Amino acid sequence: AEHDDGRYHVVHLIMSGDQDIERAGSLPRRQEFINVAHISDLAAAKLLNDMGAHILVDLNGYLSGTRMTIAALRPTPICIHHFAQPSTMGADYVQNFLSDRIIVPPEQQGAYTEKQAYLPDIFIATSTRLNSPEAD
């Protein structure tokens, strides 16, 4: 189920100059984009804090172009890692890992510093649209 866009205001931070908003697809009404590509991590964290944001969802982890310093500055009460890489962030400022029982089987939870927030019956949810080509 999708979130109630009448109750939640979702803000996407554009972290680098090569991110394309159009690739995001169809988004609920109460979502906005803020380009932080040309400001410091400290300024971006202050922006989130000043906005009163409650949850920061990191989609990049330690992959290329990472700006984990923003999360490390703890601008929001909750930080969630969404499996850009199927491994722990190993950081005390990331409280949850949005995963599934394929990525992180329950018996392997102890290897993660984050508490698992399991998605039901799913393996890597990335879009509500089907972007795959038709199979022959």
Short mmCIF file of C-alpha atoms in Angstrom, two decimals:
data_model
loop_
_atom_site.label_atom_id
_atom_site.label_comp_id
_atom_site.label_asym_id
_atom_site.label_seq_id
_atom_site.Cartn_x
_atom_site.Cartn_y
_atom_site.Cartn_z
CA ALA A 1 0.00 0.00 0.00
CA GLU A 2 1.18 3.51 -0.74
CA HIS A 3 1.40 6.17 1.93
CA ASP A 4 -1.41 8.68 2.41
CA ASP A 5 -0.04 11.69 0.52
CA GLY A 6 -2.58 13.87 2.31
CA ARG A 7 -0.83 13.19 5.63
CA TYR A 8 2.81 13.08 4.59
CA HIS A 9 5.01 15.58 2.84
CA VAL A 10 7.86 13.80 1.05
CA VAL A 11 10.95 15.73 0.03
CA HIS A 12 13.59 14.27 -2.29
CA LEU A 13 17.08 15.71 -2.09
CA ILE A 14 18.93 15.86 -5.40
CA MET A 15 22.45 14.98 -4.28
CA SER A 16 24.41 15.32 -7.50
CA GLY A 17 24.08 17.25 -10.72
CA ASP A 18 23.50 14.11 -12.80
CA GLN A 19 20.30 12.97 -11.07
CA ASP A 20 17.26 13.15 -13.31
CA ILE A 21 13.91 13.98 -11.71
CA GLU A 22 12.08 12.58 -14.73
CA ARG A 23 13.42 9.09 -13.98
CA ALA A 24 11.50 9.11 -10.71
CA GLY A 25 8.27 8.32 -12.55
CA SER A 26 4.79 9.15 -11.33
CA LEU A 27 4.90 10.63 -7.85
CA PRO A 28 2.14 11.44 -5.36
CA ARG A 29 1.05 15.08 -5.21
CA ARG A 30 2.73 16.15 -1.98
CA GLN A 31 6.28 15.44 -3.03
CA GLU A 32 8.88 17.99 -3.89
CA PHE A 33 12.50 18.01 -4.99
CA ILE A 34 15.23 20.17 -3.49
CA ASN A 35 18.59 20.36 -5.20
CA VAL A 36 21.39 20.17 -2.63
CA ALA A 37 24.09 19.21 -5.13
CA HIS A 38 25.85 22.54 -4.77
CA ILE A 39 25.65 23.05 -1.00
CA SER A 40 27.71 21.47 1.76
CA ASP A 41 26.64 18.40 3.72
CA LEU A 42 26.31 20.59 6.80
CA ALA A 43 24.01 23.02 4.95
CA ALA A 44 21.90 20.13 3.61
CA ALA A 45 21.58 18.62 7.11
CA LYS A 46 20.60 22.04 8.51
CA LEU A 47 17.98 22.38 5.77
CA LEU A 48 16.41 19.02 6.73
CA ASN A 49 16.49 19.93 10.41
CA ASP A 50 14.99 23.38 9.82
CA MET A 51 12.20 21.77 7.76
CA GLY A 52 11.32 19.59 10.73
CA ALA A 53 11.85 16.38 8.75
CA HIS A 54 11.17 13.23 10.76
CA ILE A 55 12.69 10.48 8.61
CA LEU A 56 15.69 10.42 6.29
CA VAL A 57 15.71 7.50 3.85
CA ASP A 58 19.12 6.92 2.31
CA LEU A 59 18.98 5.32 -1.14
CA ASN A 60 22.70 5.36 -1.89
CA GLY A 61 24.60 3.93 1.05
CA TYR A 62 28.35 4.00 0.49
CA LEU A 63 28.04 3.76 -3.29
CA SER A 64 29.50 6.33 -5.68
CA GLY A 65 28.42 9.86 -4.93
CA THR A 66 27.61 9.10 -1.31
CA ARG A 67 26.77 11.95 1.04
CA MET A 68 26.41 9.92 4.22
CA THR A 69 27.85 12.83 6.17
CA ILE A 70 24.37 14.35 5.93
CA ALA A 71 22.91 11.36 7.77
CA ALA A 72 25.86 11.28 10.19
CA LEU A 73 24.96 14.82 11.27
CA ARG A 74 21.58 13.39 12.42
CA PRO A 75 19.27 16.03 10.94
CA THR A 76 16.24 13.77 11.53
CA PRO A 77 15.22 11.53 14.45
CA ILE A 78 15.14 8.44 12.20
CA CYS A 79 17.46 7.36 9.40
CA ILE A 80 16.58 4.36 7.24
CA HIS A 81 18.88 2.62 4.75
CA HIS A 82 17.06 1.35 1.66
CA PHE A 83 19.14 -1.44 0.16
CA ALA A 84 21.31 0.31 -2.41
CA GLN A 85 23.69 -2.39 -1.29
CA PRO A 86 22.47 -5.47 0.59
CA SER A 87 24.75 -4.98 3.57
CA THR A 88 24.79 -3.18 6.86
CA MET A 89 25.86 0.44 6.96
CA GLY A 90 27.62 -0.28 10.27
CA ALA A 91 26.75 3.22 11.44
CA ASP A 92 25.03 4.05 14.71
CA TYR A 93 23.17 6.93 13.05
CA VAL A 94 21.25 4.55 10.73
CA GLN A 95 18.57 2.90 12.83
CA ASN A 96 16.66 0.82 10.29
CA PHE A 97 17.29 -1.14 7.10
CA LEU A 98 14.36 -1.45 4.68
CA SER A 99 14.80 -5.00 3.44
CA ASP A 100 13.08 -8.31 2.92
CA ARG A 101 13.61 -11.88 4.06
CA ILE A 102 15.56 -12.71 0.89
CA ILE A 103 18.10 -9.88 1.32
CA VAL A 104 18.41 -10.41 5.09
CA PRO A 105 17.12 -13.76 6.34
CA PRO A 106 15.91 -13.47 9.95
CA GLU A 107 18.75 -15.69 11.18
CA GLN A 108 21.28 -13.14 9.83
CA GLN A 109 19.82 -10.06 11.54
CA GLY A 110 22.58 -10.19 14.15
CA ALA A 111 25.15 -9.28 11.48
CA TYR A 112 23.45 -5.89 10.94
CA THR A 113 23.72 -2.81 13.13
CA GLU A 114 20.29 -1.70 11.87
CA LYS A 115 16.93 -3.08 12.92
CA GLN A 116 15.30 -4.76 9.92
CA ALA A 117 12.07 -3.23 8.59
CA TYR A 118 10.89 -6.11 6.43
CA LEU A 119 8.81 -5.53 3.33
CA PRO A 120 6.26 -8.34 2.95
CA ASP A 121 6.59 -10.85 0.09
CA ILE A 122 8.92 -8.71 -1.99
CA PHE A 123 12.48 -8.56 -3.26
CA ILE A 124 13.83 -5.04 -3.88
CA ALA A 125 10.90 -2.70 -4.38
CA THR A 126 11.97 0.18 -6.59
CA SER A 127 8.85 1.41 -8.37
CA THR A 128 5.08 1.09 -8.49
CA ARG A 129 5.35 0.97 -12.29
CA LEU A 130 6.47 -1.99 -14.34
CA ASN A 131 9.55 -0.91 -16.26
CA SER A 132 10.62 -4.33 -17.48
CA PRO A 133 10.49 -5.22 -21.18
CA GLU A 134 8.07 -7.91 -22.24
CA ALA A 135 9.49 -11.42 -22.13
CA ASP A 136 9.65 -13.37 -25.38
#
